[in-house]
Short mmCIF file of C-alpha atoms and ligand atoms in Angstrom, two decimals:
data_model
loop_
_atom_site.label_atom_id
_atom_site.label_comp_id
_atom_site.label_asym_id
_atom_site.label_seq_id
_atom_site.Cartn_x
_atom_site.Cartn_y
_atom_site.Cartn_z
CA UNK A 1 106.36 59.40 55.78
CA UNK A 2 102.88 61.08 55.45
CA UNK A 3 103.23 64.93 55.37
CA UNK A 4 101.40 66.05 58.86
CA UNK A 5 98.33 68.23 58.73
CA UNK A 6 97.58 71.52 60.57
CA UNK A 7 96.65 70.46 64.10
CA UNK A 8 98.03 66.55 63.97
CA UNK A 9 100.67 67.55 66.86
CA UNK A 10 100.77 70.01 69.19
CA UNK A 11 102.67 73.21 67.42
CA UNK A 12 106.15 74.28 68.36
CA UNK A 13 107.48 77.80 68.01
CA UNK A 14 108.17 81.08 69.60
CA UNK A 15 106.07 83.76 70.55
CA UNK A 16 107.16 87.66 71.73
CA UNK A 17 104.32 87.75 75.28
CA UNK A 18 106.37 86.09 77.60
CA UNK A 19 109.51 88.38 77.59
CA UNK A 20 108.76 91.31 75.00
CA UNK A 21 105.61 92.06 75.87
CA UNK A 22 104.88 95.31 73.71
CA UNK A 23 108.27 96.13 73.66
CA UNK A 24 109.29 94.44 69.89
CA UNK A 25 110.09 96.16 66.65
CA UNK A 26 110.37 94.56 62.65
CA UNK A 27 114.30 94.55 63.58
CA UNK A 28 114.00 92.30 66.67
CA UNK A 29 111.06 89.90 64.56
CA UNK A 30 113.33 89.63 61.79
CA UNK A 31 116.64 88.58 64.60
CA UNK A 32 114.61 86.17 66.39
CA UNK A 33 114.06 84.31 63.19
CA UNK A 34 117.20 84.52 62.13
CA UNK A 35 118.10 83.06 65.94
CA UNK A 36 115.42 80.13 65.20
CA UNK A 37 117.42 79.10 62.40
CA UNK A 38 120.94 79.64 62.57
CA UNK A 39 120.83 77.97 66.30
CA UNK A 40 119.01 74.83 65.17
CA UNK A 41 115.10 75.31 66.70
CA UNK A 42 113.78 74.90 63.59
CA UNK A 43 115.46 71.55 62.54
CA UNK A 44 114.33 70.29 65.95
CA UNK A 45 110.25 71.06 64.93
CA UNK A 46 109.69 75.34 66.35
CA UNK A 47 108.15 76.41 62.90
CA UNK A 48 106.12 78.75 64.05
CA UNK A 49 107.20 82.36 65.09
CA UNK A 50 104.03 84.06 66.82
CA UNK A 51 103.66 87.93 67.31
CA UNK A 52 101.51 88.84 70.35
CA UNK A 53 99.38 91.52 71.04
CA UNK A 54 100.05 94.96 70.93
CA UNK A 55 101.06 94.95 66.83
CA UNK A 56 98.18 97.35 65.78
CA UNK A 57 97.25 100.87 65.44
CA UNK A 58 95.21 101.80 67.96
CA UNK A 59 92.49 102.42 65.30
CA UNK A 60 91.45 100.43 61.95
CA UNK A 61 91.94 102.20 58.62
CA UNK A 62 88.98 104.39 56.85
CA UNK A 63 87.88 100.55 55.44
CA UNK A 64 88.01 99.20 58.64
CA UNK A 65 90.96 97.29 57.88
CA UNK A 66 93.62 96.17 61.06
CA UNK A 67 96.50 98.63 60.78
CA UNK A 68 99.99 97.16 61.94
CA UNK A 69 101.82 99.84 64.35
CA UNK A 70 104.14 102.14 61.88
CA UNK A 71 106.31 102.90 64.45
CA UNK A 72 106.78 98.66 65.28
CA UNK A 73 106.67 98.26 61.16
CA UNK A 74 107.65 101.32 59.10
CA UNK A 75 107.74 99.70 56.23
CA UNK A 76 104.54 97.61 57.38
CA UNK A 77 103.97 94.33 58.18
CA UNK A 78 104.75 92.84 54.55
CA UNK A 79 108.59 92.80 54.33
CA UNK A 80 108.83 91.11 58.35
CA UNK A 81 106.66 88.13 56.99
CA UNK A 82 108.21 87.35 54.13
CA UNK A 83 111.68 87.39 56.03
CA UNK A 84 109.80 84.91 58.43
CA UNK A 85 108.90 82.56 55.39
CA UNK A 86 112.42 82.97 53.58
CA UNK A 87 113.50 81.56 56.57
CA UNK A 88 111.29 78.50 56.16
CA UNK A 89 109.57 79.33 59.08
CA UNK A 90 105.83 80.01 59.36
CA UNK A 91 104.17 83.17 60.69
CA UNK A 92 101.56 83.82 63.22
CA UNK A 93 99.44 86.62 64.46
CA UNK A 94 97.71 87.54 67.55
CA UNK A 95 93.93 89.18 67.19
CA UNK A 96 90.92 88.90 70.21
CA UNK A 97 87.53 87.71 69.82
CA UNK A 98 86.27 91.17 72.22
CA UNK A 99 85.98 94.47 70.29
CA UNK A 100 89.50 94.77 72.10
CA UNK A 101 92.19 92.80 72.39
CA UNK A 102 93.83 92.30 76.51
CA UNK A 103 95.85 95.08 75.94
CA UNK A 104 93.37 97.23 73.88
CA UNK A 105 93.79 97.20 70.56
CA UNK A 106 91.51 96.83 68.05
CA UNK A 107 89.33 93.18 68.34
CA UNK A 108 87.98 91.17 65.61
CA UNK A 109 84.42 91.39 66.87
CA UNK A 110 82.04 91.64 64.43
CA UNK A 111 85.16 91.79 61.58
CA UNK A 112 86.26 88.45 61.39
CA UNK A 113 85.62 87.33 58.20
CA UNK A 114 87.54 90.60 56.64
CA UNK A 115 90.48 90.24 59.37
CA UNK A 116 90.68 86.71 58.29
CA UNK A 117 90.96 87.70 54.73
CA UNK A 118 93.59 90.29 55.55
CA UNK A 119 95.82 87.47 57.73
CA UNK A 120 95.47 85.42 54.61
CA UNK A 121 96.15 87.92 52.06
CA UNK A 122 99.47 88.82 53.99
CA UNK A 123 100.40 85.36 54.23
CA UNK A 124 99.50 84.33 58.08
CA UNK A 125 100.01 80.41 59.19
CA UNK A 126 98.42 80.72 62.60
CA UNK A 127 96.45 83.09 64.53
CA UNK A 128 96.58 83.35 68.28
CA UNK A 129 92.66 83.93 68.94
CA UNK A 130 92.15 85.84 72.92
CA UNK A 131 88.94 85.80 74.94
CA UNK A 132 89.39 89.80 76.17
CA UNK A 133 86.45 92.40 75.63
CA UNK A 134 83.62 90.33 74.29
CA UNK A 135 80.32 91.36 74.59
CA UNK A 136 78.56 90.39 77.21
CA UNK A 137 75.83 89.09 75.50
CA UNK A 138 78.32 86.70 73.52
CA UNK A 139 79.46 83.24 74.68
CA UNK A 140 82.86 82.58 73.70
CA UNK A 141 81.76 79.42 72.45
CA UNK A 142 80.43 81.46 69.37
CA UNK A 143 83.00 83.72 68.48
CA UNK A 144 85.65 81.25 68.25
CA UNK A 145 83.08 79.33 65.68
CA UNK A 146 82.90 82.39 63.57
CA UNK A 147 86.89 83.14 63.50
CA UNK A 148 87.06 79.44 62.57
CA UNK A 149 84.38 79.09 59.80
CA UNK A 150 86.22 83.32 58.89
CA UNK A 151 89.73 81.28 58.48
CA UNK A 152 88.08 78.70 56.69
CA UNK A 153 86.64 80.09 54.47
CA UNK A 154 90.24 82.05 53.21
CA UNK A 155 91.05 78.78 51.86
CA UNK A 156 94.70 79.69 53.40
CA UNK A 157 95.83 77.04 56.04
CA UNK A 158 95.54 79.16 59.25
CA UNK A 159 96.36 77.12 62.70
CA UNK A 160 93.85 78.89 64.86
CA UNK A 161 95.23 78.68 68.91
CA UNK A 162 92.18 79.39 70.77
CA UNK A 163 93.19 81.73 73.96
CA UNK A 164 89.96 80.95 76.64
CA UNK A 165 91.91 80.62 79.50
CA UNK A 166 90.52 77.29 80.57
CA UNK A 167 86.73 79.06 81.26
CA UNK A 168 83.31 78.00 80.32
CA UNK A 169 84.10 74.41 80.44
CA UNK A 170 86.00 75.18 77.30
CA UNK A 171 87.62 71.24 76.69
CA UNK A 172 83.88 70.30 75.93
CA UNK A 173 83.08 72.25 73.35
CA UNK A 174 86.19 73.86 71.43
CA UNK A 175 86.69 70.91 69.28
CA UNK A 176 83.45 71.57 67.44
CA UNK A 177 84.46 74.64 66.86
CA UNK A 178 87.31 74.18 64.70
CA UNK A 179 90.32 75.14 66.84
CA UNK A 180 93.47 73.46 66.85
CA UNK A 181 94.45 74.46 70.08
CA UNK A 182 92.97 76.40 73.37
CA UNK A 183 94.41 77.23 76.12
CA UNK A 184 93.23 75.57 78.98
CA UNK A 185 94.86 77.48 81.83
CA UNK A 186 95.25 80.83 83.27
CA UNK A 187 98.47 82.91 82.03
CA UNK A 188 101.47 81.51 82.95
CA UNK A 189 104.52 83.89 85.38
CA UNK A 190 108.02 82.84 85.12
CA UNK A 191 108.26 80.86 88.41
CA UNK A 192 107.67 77.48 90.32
CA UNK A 193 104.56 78.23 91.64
CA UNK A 194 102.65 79.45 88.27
CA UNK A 195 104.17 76.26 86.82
CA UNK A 196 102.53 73.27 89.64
CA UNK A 197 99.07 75.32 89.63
CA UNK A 198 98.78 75.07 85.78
CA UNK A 199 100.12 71.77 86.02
CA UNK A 200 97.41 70.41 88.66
CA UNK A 201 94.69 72.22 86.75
CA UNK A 202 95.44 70.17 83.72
CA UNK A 203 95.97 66.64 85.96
CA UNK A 204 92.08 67.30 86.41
CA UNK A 205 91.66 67.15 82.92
CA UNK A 206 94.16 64.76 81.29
CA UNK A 207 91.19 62.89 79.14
CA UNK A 208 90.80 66.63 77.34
CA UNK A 209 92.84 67.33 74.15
CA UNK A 210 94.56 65.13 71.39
CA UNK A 211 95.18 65.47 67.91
CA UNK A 212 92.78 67.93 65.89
CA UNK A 213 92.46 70.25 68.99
CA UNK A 214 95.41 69.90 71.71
CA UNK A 215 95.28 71.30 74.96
CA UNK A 216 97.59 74.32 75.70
CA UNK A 217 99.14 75.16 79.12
CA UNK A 218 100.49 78.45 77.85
CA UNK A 219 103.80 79.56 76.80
CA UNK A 220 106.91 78.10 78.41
CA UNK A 221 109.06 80.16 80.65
CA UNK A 222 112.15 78.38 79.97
CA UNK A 223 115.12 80.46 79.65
CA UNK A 224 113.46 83.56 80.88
CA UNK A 225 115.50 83.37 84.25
CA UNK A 226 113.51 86.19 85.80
CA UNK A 227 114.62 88.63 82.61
CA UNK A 228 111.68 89.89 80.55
CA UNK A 229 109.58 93.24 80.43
CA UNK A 230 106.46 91.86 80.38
CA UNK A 231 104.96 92.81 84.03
CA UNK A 232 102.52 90.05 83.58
CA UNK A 233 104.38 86.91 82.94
CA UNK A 234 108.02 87.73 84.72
CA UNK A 235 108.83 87.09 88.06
CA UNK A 236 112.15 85.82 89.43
CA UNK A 237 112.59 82.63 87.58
CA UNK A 238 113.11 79.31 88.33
CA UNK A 239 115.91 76.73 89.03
CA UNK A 240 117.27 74.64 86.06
CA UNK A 241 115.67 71.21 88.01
CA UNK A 242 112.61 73.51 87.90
CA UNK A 243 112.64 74.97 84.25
CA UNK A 244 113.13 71.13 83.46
CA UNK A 245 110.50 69.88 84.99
CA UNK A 246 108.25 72.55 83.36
CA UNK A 247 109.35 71.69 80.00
CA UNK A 248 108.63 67.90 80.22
CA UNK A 249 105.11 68.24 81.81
CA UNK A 250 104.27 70.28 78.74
CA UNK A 251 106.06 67.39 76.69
CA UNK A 252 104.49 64.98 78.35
CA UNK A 253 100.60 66.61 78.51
CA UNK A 254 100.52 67.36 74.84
CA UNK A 255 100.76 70.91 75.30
CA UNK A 256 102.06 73.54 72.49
CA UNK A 257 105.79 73.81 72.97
CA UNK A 258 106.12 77.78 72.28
CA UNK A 259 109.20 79.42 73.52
CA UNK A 260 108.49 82.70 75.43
CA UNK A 261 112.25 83.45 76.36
CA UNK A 262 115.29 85.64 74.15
CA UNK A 263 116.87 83.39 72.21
CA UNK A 264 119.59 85.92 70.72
CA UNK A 265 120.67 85.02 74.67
CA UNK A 266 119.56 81.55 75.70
CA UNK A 267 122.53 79.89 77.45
CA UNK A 268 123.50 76.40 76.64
CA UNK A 269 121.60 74.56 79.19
CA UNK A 270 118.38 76.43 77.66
CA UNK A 271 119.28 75.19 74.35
CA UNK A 272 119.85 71.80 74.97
CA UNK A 273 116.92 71.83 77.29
CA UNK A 274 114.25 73.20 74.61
CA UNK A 275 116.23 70.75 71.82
CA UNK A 276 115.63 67.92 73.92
CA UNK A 277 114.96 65.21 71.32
CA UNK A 278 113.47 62.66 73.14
CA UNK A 279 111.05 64.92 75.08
CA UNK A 280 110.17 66.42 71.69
CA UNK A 281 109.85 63.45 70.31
CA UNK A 282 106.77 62.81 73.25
CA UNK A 283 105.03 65.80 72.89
CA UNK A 284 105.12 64.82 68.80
CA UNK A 285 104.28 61.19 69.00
CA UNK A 286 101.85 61.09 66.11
CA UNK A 287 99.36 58.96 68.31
CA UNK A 288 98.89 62.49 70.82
CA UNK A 289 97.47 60.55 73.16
CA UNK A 290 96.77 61.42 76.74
CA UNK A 291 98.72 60.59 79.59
CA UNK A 292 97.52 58.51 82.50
CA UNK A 293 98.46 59.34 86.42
CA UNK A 294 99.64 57.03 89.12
CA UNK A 295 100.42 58.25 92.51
CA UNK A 296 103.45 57.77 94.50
CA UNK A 297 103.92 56.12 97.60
CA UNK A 298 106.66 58.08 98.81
CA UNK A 299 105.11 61.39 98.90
CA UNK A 300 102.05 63.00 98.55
CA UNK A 301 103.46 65.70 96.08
CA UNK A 302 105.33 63.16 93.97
CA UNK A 303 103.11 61.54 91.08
CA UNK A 304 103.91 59.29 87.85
CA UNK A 305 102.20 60.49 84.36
CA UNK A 306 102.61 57.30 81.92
CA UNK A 307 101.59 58.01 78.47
CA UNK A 308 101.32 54.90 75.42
CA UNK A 309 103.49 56.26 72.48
CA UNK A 310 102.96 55.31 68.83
CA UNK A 311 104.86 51.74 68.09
CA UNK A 312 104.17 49.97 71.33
CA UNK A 313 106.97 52.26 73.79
CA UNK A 314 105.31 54.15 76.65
CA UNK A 315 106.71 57.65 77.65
CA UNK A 316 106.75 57.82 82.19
CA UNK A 317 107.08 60.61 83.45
CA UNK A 318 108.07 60.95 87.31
CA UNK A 319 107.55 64.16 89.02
CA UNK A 320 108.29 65.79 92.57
CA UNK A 321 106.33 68.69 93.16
CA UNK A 322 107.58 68.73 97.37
CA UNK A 323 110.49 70.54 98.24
CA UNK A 324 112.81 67.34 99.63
CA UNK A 325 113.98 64.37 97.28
CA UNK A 326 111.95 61.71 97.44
CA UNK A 327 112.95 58.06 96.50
CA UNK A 328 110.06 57.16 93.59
CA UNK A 329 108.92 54.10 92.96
CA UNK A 330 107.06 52.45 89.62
CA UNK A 331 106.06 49.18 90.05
CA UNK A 332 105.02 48.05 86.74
CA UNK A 333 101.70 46.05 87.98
CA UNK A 334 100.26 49.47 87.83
CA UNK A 335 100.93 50.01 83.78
CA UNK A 336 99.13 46.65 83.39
CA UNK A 337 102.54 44.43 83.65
CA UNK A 338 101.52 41.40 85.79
CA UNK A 339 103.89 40.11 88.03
CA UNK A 340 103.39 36.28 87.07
CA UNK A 341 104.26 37.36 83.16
CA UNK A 342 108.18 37.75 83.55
CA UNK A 343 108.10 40.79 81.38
CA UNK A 344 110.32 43.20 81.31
CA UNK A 345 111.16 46.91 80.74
CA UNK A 346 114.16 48.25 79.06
CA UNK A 347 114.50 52.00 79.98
CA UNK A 348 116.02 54.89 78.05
CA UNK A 349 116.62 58.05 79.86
CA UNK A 350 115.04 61.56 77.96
CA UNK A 351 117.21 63.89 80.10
CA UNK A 352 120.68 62.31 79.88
CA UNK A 353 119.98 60.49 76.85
CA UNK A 354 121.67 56.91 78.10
CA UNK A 355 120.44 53.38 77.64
CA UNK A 356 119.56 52.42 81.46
CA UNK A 357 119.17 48.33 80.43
CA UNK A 358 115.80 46.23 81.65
CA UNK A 359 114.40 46.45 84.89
CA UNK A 360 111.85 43.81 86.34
CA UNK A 361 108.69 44.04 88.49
CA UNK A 362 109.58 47.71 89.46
CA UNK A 363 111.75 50.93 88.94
CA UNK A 364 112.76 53.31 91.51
CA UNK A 365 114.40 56.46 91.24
CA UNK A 366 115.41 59.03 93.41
CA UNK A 367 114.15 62.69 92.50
CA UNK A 368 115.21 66.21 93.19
CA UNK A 369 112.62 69.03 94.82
CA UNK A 370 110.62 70.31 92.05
CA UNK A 371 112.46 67.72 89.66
CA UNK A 372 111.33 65.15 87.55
CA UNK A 373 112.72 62.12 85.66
CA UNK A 374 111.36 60.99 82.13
CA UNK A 375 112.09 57.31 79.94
CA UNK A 376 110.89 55.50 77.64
CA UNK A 377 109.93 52.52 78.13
CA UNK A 378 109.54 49.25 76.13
CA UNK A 379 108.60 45.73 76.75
CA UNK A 380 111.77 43.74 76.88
CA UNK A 381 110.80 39.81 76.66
CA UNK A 382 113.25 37.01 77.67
C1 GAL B 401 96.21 87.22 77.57
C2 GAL B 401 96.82 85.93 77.08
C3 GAL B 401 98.33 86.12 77.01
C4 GAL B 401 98.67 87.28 76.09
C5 GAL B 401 97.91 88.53 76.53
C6 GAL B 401 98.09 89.67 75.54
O1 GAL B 401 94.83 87.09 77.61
O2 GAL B 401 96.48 84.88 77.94
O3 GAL B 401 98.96 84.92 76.56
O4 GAL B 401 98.33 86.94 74.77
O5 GAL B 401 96.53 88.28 76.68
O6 GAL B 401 97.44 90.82 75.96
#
């Protein structure tokens, strides 16, 4: 198999916003990686283990070099990275394109190309890149070029995960600037409703993102079951048909898959839910393409995302954003099946992992409030 470059699928790892907020030391880093290992993450693809903001000094160094917080890292930021690559994991940083970061730390502004050399020189695979504090006479547009052609220029292979919120028309433009992600949403909260309004943002985008530069819908909230001291992301959580639902949208729409919840104390259905193979295997189809969306007859709030995987399968995904079940129904004119051809479709199920056999013409399902059901599909001929 070809190794995979920076940015061919969408990345997969952890990262301290969503429940730590500023509220992380070396000690906890160092567990969480230990965590991504010992309870299997990493075999099933989460390389990446991302600090967030709020790991500097409030003030550079006499050289104008980022400091990392000595009371976070008293024995700096060194010995924590190396744990995370002993591991076999990969390490990534969080920096701001403003002259502060969101929570006001020191920016990159007008120091990226020695803050790039810096993440390099300490060893950094990926740096999380906000939109806070520009300038107002700067576009965003060119300050994401500059910490590109900054990371570049390191030589040092540095995923950069562009953080514009989904502003400025950013799905245009940010592949020419060298990103390998951007976020094209607001900040996610750990409930239902955060989770539809990002989703329907991105169904009004689906042709945006795909391999090189993938569209990201923000951390997930899986797990986080209302817990977390972050007062900007938590909120009181959703239900498991809920946190389900979440994490195969962001399967299915190419999104990062970035865990956001305490691992040392995810429960077994938030294991199995974030080492869903066959959902991962979706979101890491080496194709990346985009999904297409059909709606559904039997409600206005249910819709089907269909998406063609590498190898001739398809990945559908059926999703009920109303409150009530709804029956669902798929008829497979609609994916380009005629009627007259005969053809059928043999279904595997991604959430209970069983063989479902072929189904002609159509497929129905019934699903839960806020659920979803996901297969995939493949042409099954007589
Ligand atoms: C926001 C960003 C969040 C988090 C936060 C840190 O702009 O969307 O994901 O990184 O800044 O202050």
């Amino acid at each position: 198999m070809t190794q995979k470059r920076t940015g061919d699928v969408p990345p997969m790892g952890w990262n301290s916003w969503n429940t730590f907020y500023d509220k992380y030391d070396a000690g906890l880093i160092m567990e969480m990686a230990d965590t991504m290992v010992e309870r299997g993450y990493l075999d099933c693809g989460y390389q990446y283990l991302v600090l967030d903001d709020c790991w500097l000094e409030m003030e550079r160094d006499a050289q104008g070099k980022l400091v990392p917080s000595r009371e976070k890292f008293p024995e700096g930021i060194g010995p924590v990275i190396d744990h995370v690559h002993r591991k076999g994991l990969k390490f990534g940083i969080y920096e701001c394109c403003g002259v502060r970061t969101c929570a006001g730390y020191p920016g990159s502004f007008e120091h990226e190309m020695s803050d790039a050399a810096t993440f390099a020189s300490w060893g950094v695979d990926y740096l999380k890149y906000d939109n806070c504090h520009r300038p107002s006479s700067q576009g965003s547009e060119l300050l994401y070029r500059r910490m590109s052609f900054a990371l570049r220029s390191t030589g040092r292979d540095i995923l950069l995960a562009a953080c514009q919120w989904g502003t400025e028309e950013v799905g245009t433009w940010i592949r020419s600037t060298g990103a390998h992600t951007y976020r094209s949403t607001i900040d996610i909260r750990d409930r239902w409703d955060s989770i539809s309004s990002i989703t329907k943002e991105r169904l009004d985008h689906l042709s945006d993102g795909g391999p090189g530069c993938f569209n990201d819908m923000d951390m997930l909230v899986v797990g986080m079951n209302g817990s977390g001291s972050n007062p900007e992301t938590s909120a009181e959580g959703c239900t498991p048909d809920e946190y389900q639902t979440h994490f195969a949208l962001w399967a299915m729409l190419n999104s990062p898959l970035m865990i956001g919840c305490d691992l040392r104390k995810a429960d077994e259905g938030t294991r199995a839910l974030l080492q869903n193979r066959d959902l991962i295997a979706i979101n890491q189809d080496r194709e990346g393409r985009t999904c297409y969306k059909l709606t559904c007859t039997c409600s206005p709030t249910a819709f089907t995302l269909v998406r063609p995987l590498s190898g001739g399968d398809y990945a559908v995904g059926i999703f009920n954003f109303g409150e009530k079940p709804c029956m669902a129904g798929l008829p497979f004119w609609d994916m380009g099946i005629s009627a007259a051809s005969a053809e059928g479709l043999h279904f595997h199920d991604c959430l209970t992992h069983q063989d479902m056999g072929v189904y002609k013409e159509s497929f129905s399902a019934q699903i839960p409030g806020h659920g979803c059901r996901v297969y995939r599909v493949g042409a099954f001929t007589r």
